Every structure is written in C-alpha cells, then in structure tokens.
Tab-separated table of C-alpha atoms and ligand atoms in Angstrom:
chain	number	residue	atom	x	y	z
A	1	MET	CA	127.689	17.660	-46.881
A	2	MET	CA	129.679	20.472	-45.298
A	3	ILE	CA	129.220	20.724	-41.512
A	4	LYS	CA	127.246	23.847	-40.595
A	5	LYS	CA	129.262	26.596	-38.877
A	6	VAL	CA	127.513	28.405	-35.948
A	7	LEU	CA	128.722	31.287	-33.833
A	8	THR	CA	127.880	32.522	-30.375
A	9	VAL	CA	128.845	36.073	-29.367
A	10	ALA	CA	128.187	35.768	-25.618
A	11	GLY	CA	129.678	35.772	-22.071
A	12	SER	CA	131.270	32.790	-20.302
A	13	ASP	CA	129.274	31.304	-17.455
A	14	SER	CA	131.997	29.856	-15.355
A	15	SER	CA	129.578	27.542	-13.662
A	16	GLY	CA	129.088	25.807	-17.092
A	17	GLY	CA	125.307	25.856	-17.612
A	18	ALA	CA	124.518	29.115	-19.370
A	19	GLY	CA	126.330	31.512	-21.702
A	20	ILE	CA	128.867	30.192	-24.231
A	21	GLN	CA	129.052	26.887	-22.398
A	22	ALA	CA	125.263	26.273	-23.001
A	23	ASP	CA	125.673	27.373	-26.583
A	24	LEU	CA	128.637	25.264	-27.617
A	25	LYS	CA	127.239	22.177	-25.892
A	26	THR	CA	123.993	22.718	-27.757
A	27	PHE	CA	125.528	23.398	-31.080
A	28	GLN	CA	127.433	20.071	-30.680
A	29	GLU	CA	124.203	18.165	-29.771
A	30	TYR	CA	122.668	19.537	-33.120
A	31	GLY	CA	125.680	18.156	-35.075
A	32	THR	CA	126.830	21.695	-35.949
A	33	PHE	CA	130.284	23.143	-35.692
A	34	GLY	CA	130.439	25.769	-32.863
A	35	PHE	CA	132.552	29.012	-32.780
A	36	SER	CA	132.522	31.396	-29.822
A	37	ALA	CA	133.581	35.127	-29.330
A	38	LEU	CA	133.670	35.906	-25.584
A	39	THR	CA	132.352	39.253	-24.551
A	40	SER	CA	132.481	38.924	-20.782
A	41	ILE	CA	133.288	36.494	-18.068
A	42	VAL	CA	130.756	35.839	-15.210
A	43	THR	CA	132.020	34.382	-11.989
A	44	MET	CA	130.129	33.369	-8.851
A	45	ASP	CA	131.606	33.412	-5.374
A	46	PRO	CA	130.561	30.447	-3.150
A	47	ASP	CA	132.051	32.373	-0.183
A	48	GLU	CA	129.710	35.335	-0.752
A	49	GLY	CA	126.334	33.655	-1.208
A	50	TRP	CA	127.087	32.847	-4.849
A	51	SER	CA	127.188	36.590	-5.769
A	52	HIS	CA	127.843	37.238	-9.509
A	53	THR	CA	130.579	39.421	-11.004
A	54	VAL	CA	130.494	40.254	-14.655
A	55	THR	CA	133.847	41.245	-16.093
A	56	PRO	CA	133.651	42.545	-19.701
A	57	ILE	CA	136.335	41.627	-22.263
A	58	ASP	CA	138.280	44.321	-23.990
A	59	PRO	CA	136.436	45.246	-27.140
A	60	GLN	CA	139.672	45.044	-29.179
A	61	LEU	CA	139.878	41.392	-28.156
A	62	VAL	CA	136.283	40.771	-29.202
A	63	ASP	CA	137.223	42.204	-32.651
A	64	LYS	CA	140.249	39.941	-32.812
A	65	GLN	CA	138.199	36.921	-31.976
A	66	LEU	CA	135.629	37.754	-34.605
A	67	LYS	CA	138.398	38.264	-37.176
A	68	THR	CA	139.715	34.822	-36.508
A	69	ILE	CA	136.238	33.312	-36.575
A	70	PHE	CA	135.268	34.915	-39.905
A	71	ALA	CA	138.565	34.047	-41.578
A	72	GLY	CA	136.757	31.398	-43.476
A	73	GLY	CA	133.926	33.702	-44.594
A	74	ALA	CA	130.296	33.895	-43.541
A	75	LEU	CA	128.927	31.313	-40.982
A	76	ASP	CA	125.616	29.505	-41.373
A	77	ALA	CA	124.085	31.109	-38.315
A	78	MET	CA	124.929	33.125	-35.265
A	79	LYS	CA	123.443	34.147	-31.881
A	80	THR	CA	124.249	36.832	-29.372
A	81	GLY	CA	123.727	36.612	-25.605
A	82	MET	CA	125.413	38.691	-22.906
A	83	LEU	CA	127.229	41.470	-24.706
A	84	GLY	CA	129.706	43.137	-22.345
A	85	THR	CA	130.070	46.584	-23.800
A	86	VAL	CA	128.672	49.040	-26.323
A	87	GLU	CA	131.781	48.802	-28.428
A	88	ALA	CA	131.473	44.961	-28.523
A	89	ILE	CA	128.059	45.365	-29.861
A	90	GLU	CA	129.022	47.788	-32.534
A	91	ILE	CA	131.883	45.635	-33.586
A	92	THR	CA	129.474	42.552	-33.769
A	93	ARG	CA	127.216	44.570	-36.077
A	94	GLN	CA	130.183	45.454	-38.205
A	95	TYR	CA	130.949	41.755	-38.778
A	96	ILE	CA	127.160	41.053	-39.467
A	97	ASP	CA	127.260	43.670	-42.146
A	98	ARG	CA	130.633	42.931	-43.663
A	99	PHE	CA	129.821	39.197	-44.058
A	100	ASP	CA	126.189	39.768	-44.897
A	101	MET	CA	125.327	37.236	-42.181
A	102	LYS	CA	121.900	35.610	-42.250
A	103	ASN	CA	120.094	33.401	-39.517
A	104	ILE	CA	120.772	35.752	-36.628
A	105	VAL	CA	119.218	34.952	-33.239
A	106	ILE	CA	119.409	37.833	-30.682
A	107	ASP	CA	118.874	36.574	-27.129
A	108	PRO	CA	118.343	39.911	-25.289
A	109	VAL	CA	119.995	38.782	-22.075
A	110	MET	CA	119.566	41.635	-19.614
A	111	ALA	CA	120.356	39.946	-16.227
A	112	CYS	CA	121.576	36.701	-14.781
A	113	LYS	CA	119.062	34.464	-13.125
A	114	GLY	CA	119.423	34.940	-9.394
A	115	THR	CA	120.544	38.462	-9.710
A	116	SER	CA	118.344	41.443	-10.094
A	117	GLU	CA	121.189	43.480	-11.520
A	118	LEU	CA	120.277	44.651	-15.032
A	119	LEU	CA	123.086	44.800	-17.482
A	120	GLN	CA	124.174	48.277	-18.228
A	121	PRO	CA	121.160	50.182	-19.778
A	122	GLU	CA	123.440	51.473	-22.464
A	123	ASN	CA	124.134	48.019	-23.597
A	124	VAL	CA	120.262	47.372	-23.927
A	125	ALA	CA	120.023	50.487	-26.003
A	126	ALA	CA	122.853	49.488	-28.252
A	127	MET	CA	121.455	46.097	-28.694
A	128	ILE	CA	118.141	47.420	-29.700
A	129	ARG	CA	119.762	49.886	-32.197
A	130	HIS	CA	122.513	47.744	-33.779
A	131	LEU	CA	121.324	44.121	-33.381
A	132	LEU	CA	117.649	43.846	-33.168
A	133	PRO	CA	117.112	45.285	-36.697
A	134	LYS	CA	119.346	42.394	-38.151
A	135	ALA	CA	117.626	39.548	-36.112
A	136	THR	CA	115.910	36.654	-37.773
A	137	ILE	CA	114.272	36.160	-34.393
A	138	THR	CA	114.788	37.481	-30.836
A	139	THR	CA	114.007	35.354	-27.723
A	140	PRO	CA	113.015	37.552	-24.693
A	141	ASN	CA	111.774	36.151	-21.474
A	142	LEU	CA	108.760	37.894	-19.950
A	143	VAL	CA	110.840	40.498	-18.144
A	144	GLU	CA	112.896	41.227	-21.115
A	145	ALA	CA	109.835	41.463	-23.386
A	146	GLY	CA	108.289	43.938	-20.896
A	147	ILE	CA	111.444	46.050	-21.153
A	148	LEU	CA	111.812	45.810	-24.976
A	149	SER	CA	108.084	46.730	-25.554
A	150	GLU	CA	108.046	49.331	-22.807
A	151	MET	CA	104.988	47.650	-21.368
A	152	GLY	CA	106.511	46.762	-17.929
A	153	ASP	CA	105.075	43.740	-16.239
A	154	LEU	CA	103.414	41.249	-18.667
A	155	THR	CA	100.866	39.021	-16.910
A	156	SER	CA	98.617	37.542	-19.646
A	157	VAL	CA	98.858	36.067	-23.088
A	158	ASP	CA	97.051	39.124	-24.448
A	159	GLN	CA	99.718	41.383	-23.110
A	160	MET	CA	102.276	39.124	-24.562
A	161	LYS	CA	100.711	39.564	-27.959
A	162	ASP	CA	100.764	43.402	-27.630
A	163	ALA	CA	104.348	43.158	-26.516
A	164	ALA	CA	105.251	40.874	-29.541
A	165	LYS	CA	103.797	43.326	-31.929
A	166	LYS	CA	105.807	46.244	-30.350
A	167	ILE	CA	108.990	44.235	-30.416
A	168	LEU	CA	108.600	43.501	-34.149
A	169	LEU	CA	108.594	47.295	-34.737
A	170	LEU	CA	112.161	47.221	-33.424
A	171	GLY	CA	113.280	45.300	-36.530
A	172	PRO	CA	113.418	41.577	-35.875
A	173	LYS	CA	111.593	39.340	-38.458
A	174	ALA	CA	110.166	37.254	-35.583
A	175	VAL	CA	109.987	37.034	-31.874
A	176	VAL	CA	109.343	34.238	-29.446
A	177	ILE	CA	108.341	35.416	-25.910
A	178	LYS	CA	109.125	32.915	-23.303
A	179	GLY	CA	106.261	32.877	-20.754
A	180	GLY	CA	107.812	29.905	-19.078
A	181	HIS	CA	107.307	29.378	-15.449
A	182	ARG	CA	106.873	33.136	-14.794
A	183	LEU	CA	103.392	33.278	-16.401
A	184	ALA	CA	100.564	32.202	-14.117
A	185	THR	CA	99.211	29.719	-16.636
A	186	GLU	CA	98.743	25.954	-16.239
A	187	ASN	CA	101.234	25.170	-18.982
A	188	ALA	CA	104.430	26.837	-19.753
A	189	VAL	CA	103.212	29.013	-22.774
A	190	ASP	CA	105.576	30.651	-25.235
A	191	LEU	CA	104.285	33.018	-27.904
A	192	PHE	CA	105.759	32.965	-31.513
A	193	TYR	CA	104.982	35.812	-33.763
A	194	ASP	CA	106.375	36.545	-37.299
A	195	GLY	CA	104.141	39.506	-38.153
A	196	THR	CA	101.445	37.224	-39.699
A	197	GLU	CA	99.939	35.183	-36.931
A	198	PHE	CA	100.421	34.393	-33.375
A	199	THR	CA	101.335	30.813	-32.431
A	200	LEU	CA	101.098	29.581	-28.850
A	201	LEU	CA	103.505	26.885	-27.918
A	202	GLY	CA	102.622	25.137	-24.809
A	203	HIS	CA	104.439	22.590	-22.738
A	204	LYS	CA	103.576	21.174	-19.345
A	205	LYS	CA	105.432	23.093	-16.526
A	206	ILE	CA	108.296	21.038	-15.176
A	207	ALA	CA	108.692	21.307	-11.394
A	208	THR	CA	112.432	21.750	-10.930
A	209	ASP	CA	114.878	24.181	-9.494
A	210	TYR	CA	117.626	22.931	-11.830
A	211	ASN	CA	116.897	25.102	-14.945
A	212	HIS	CA	120.004	27.319	-15.012
A	213	GLY	CA	120.934	27.864	-18.621
A	214	ALA	CA	117.458	27.177	-20.140
A	215	GLY	CA	117.181	30.588	-21.963
A	216	CYS	CA	120.762	30.382	-23.541
A	217	THR	CA	120.116	26.723	-24.484
A	218	PHE	CA	116.757	27.509	-26.093
A	219	ALA	CA	118.376	30.340	-28.271
A	220	ALA	CA	121.236	28.208	-29.024
A	221	ALA	CA	119.044	25.379	-30.222
A	222	ILE	CA	117.079	27.828	-32.566
A	223	THR	CA	120.308	29.086	-34.035
A	224	ALA	CA	121.599	25.628	-34.815
A	225	GLY	CA	118.305	24.586	-36.288
A	226	LEU	CA	118.431	27.733	-38.603
A	227	ALA	CA	121.824	26.712	-39.609
A	228	LYS	CA	120.451	23.338	-40.620
A	229	GLY	CA	117.937	24.998	-42.843
A	230	TYR	CA	114.834	24.688	-40.712
A	231	SER	CA	112.157	27.186	-40.951
A	232	VAL	CA	112.042	29.690	-38.160
A	233	GLU	CA	108.938	28.100	-36.776
A	234	LYS	CA	110.361	24.551	-37.007
A	235	ALA	CA	113.597	25.856	-35.328
A	236	VAL	CA	111.637	27.131	-32.577
A	237	ARG	CA	109.412	24.127	-31.955
A	238	THR	CA	112.506	21.769	-32.186
A	239	ALA	CA	114.351	24.056	-29.733
A	240	LYS	CA	111.351	23.925	-27.322
A	241	ASN	CA	111.523	20.050	-27.260
A	242	PHE	CA	115.275	20.137	-26.906
A	243	VAL	CA	115.198	22.486	-23.939
A	244	ALA	CA	112.270	20.778	-22.289
A	245	ALA	CA	114.341	17.509	-22.237
A	246	ALA	CA	117.342	19.581	-20.890
A	247	ILE	CA	115.175	20.962	-18.021
A	248	GLU	CA	113.538	17.518	-17.265
A	249	ASN	CA	116.930	16.116	-16.865
A	250	GLY	CA	118.390	19.119	-14.836
A	251	GLN	CA	121.373	18.403	-12.638
A	252	LYS	CA	122.314	19.763	-9.293
A	253	ILE	CA	125.772	21.131	-9.942
A	254	ASN	CA	126.759	22.527	-6.577
A	255	PRO	CA	125.072	23.549	-3.303
A	256	PHE	CA	123.769	26.820	-4.955
A	257	LEU	CA	122.149	25.718	-8.184
A	258	GLY	CA	121.291	23.149	-10.852
A	259	HIS	CA	121.724	23.281	-14.569
A	260	VAL	CA	119.775	22.051	-17.512
A	261	TRP	CA	121.421	19.068	-19.116
A	262	HIS	CA	122.190	19.994	-22.618
A	263	GLY	CA	122.853	16.331	-23.575
A	264	ALA	CA	119.424	15.109	-22.547
A	265	TYR	CA	117.524	15.271	-25.877
A	266	ASN	CA	119.855	12.911	-27.582
A	267	GLN	CA	119.979	10.668	-24.503
A	268	ALA	CA	116.091	10.540	-24.969
A	269	GLU	CA	116.777	8.666	-28.265
A	270	GLN	CA	115.807	11.559	-30.481
A	271	ARG	CA	119.238	12.050	-32.180
A	272	MET	CA	119.584	15.214	-34.245
A	273	THR	CA	120.460	13.208	-37.409
A	274	ASP	CA	118.731	15.329	-40.247
B	1	PXL	O1	121.150	33.206	-18.208
B	1	PXL	C1	121.673	34.299	-18.459
B	1	PXL	C2	123.173	34.339	-18.660
B	1	PXL	C3	123.802	34.573	-19.907
B	1	PXL	N1	125.084	34.562	-20.153
B	1	PXL	C4	125.914	34.277	-19.137
B	1	PXL	C5	125.482	34.030	-17.823
B	1	PXL	C6	124.057	33.993	-17.572
B	1	PXL	C7	123.649	33.666	-16.275
B	1	PXL	O2	124.409	33.174	-15.449
B	1	PXL	O3	126.366	33.726	-16.914
B	1	PXL	C8	127.394	34.346	-19.445
C-alpha cells in the first residue's frame, strides 16, 4: 500500500511542541508521510520572560514551498494552523482548488498559548473567507469558537452547541469545539457536530501544566486519521485518545513551559498499525 501523504501549512514553534513540529511528529506517529509549508516562525525569548515574536514568511516563499510539495499531485489530507499573512491564505486556497484537495482540517489558530495577542484580524477574516468553506472539519478551542460564532465567551455546553451551528454556516462540513480545561465541567468535554447530531466527547481532566502543543497535535492527528481513510468521527475520537496520552505524558522542556509528548500513544502500546 502506498504511504499516505499529509501536509501541514503552519508556523514553526521554535520551542518544538506546537506548530509544524507537533504536526510532523504526529503524522509520523500515525505512520503517514508528512510535508510542511512554513508560514511563519515563532520565537520565544528566555531573557524577556518568554515573550513571543511571530515572524511571517514571505508569501512568495509559501507559494514555492507548496509548488514543491504538490509536485507529485494531490495529497491524501492537509491541515492549516498559524497562517502568517492574508496572501499566504489566498495562495493556500489556490492549491486546494488546483489540486481538488479533500480531507482538509482547518485549525483556526488565533493566538499562542501564554500570549493574549490575537493574530492579525485580517488573517482571521481571510481564513473564514478562503479556508473554512473548504474544511472537512475545523477545530476551534472555546475562545476561537466564541470568535468564529460571534458569540463571545462560551461558558456552557448549550452555548457550545449554538456556536457549533453558527460555525457550520461558515462552510465546514463538521466542527469539533474543544471545551478542554477552559470549560467549568468535571470532565474535559469536546463537542462534535456535523450538521446532523451533537456528540459529546468526554475525557477526565488531566492535571498538568505541560500541555503546550495539545491543540496542534489534536488537529494533526485528525488530519492523519482522515488520510488513512477514517470517518470524520472516528478520526476525531482516535485523535482525542492520542492527544490525551500526549498530555498525560507531558514533558517539562525548559523553565518556562512543558510540552505534550507526541510519542506517548505508541509508547502506551497502542501502535497506529491499521
Ligand atoms: O498553539 C498555537 C500555536 C500554533 N502554531 C505555532 C505556535 C503556537 C503556539 O506557540 O508557536 C507555530
């Protein structure tokens, strides 16, 4: 069987836990072949309280990367994360159309954990316009879901359901809203909605500070699952188990933060063999 080709269009997290680093590690764990088109580079300064700087990549270079990546034709699945510039978003959409890409996961990254800085609002608008209509699924956290649905703070499962309906009107075929640790429920509750019924996916909350990269890893795992032919719901359920293992085995990376361990699921003797 041909190995499945999977692409991430995202930023580089120089600290190694989120962004393309999370994506490529996750693709590998799933036994898929990972490609990456870099849109920006995120650096953190240990001498300045770990302050983040996001440096976008020249859009022409994003185009060149995608041209290279698509030289062998369409890929089996792709995801987007941090997007850098409006031009990079438009270019990404052009490749989606040109190669009639299917299995598209849009992770609507709007800020880095630990910073309140929202990515440029024009990027959010362009993502909504050009990418969400092509999405097989989008994976907002509570904050992002509040912004996409224009509902603001979401504090209950009922509000998450309303938000999910509104987000589907933007064009994705499905949405999973990550309630995660932010929702004041006993379990970490994610809400999956594909326009037919709501499915609540619960998992016990994991008490850890070492969860940097969880969101990117979750979206990457869904992407790899779709490439392997899983249904959208199975891809989400499997990704949830994968990321739970990664969080449970989080690693302190430096004095400032700890990362999920992307290799944990396979270490937990549940190898991704099918
Ligand atoms: O977790 C959001 C995120 C996404 N992409 C990149 C990041 C981060 C947070 O640090 O650096 C590249």
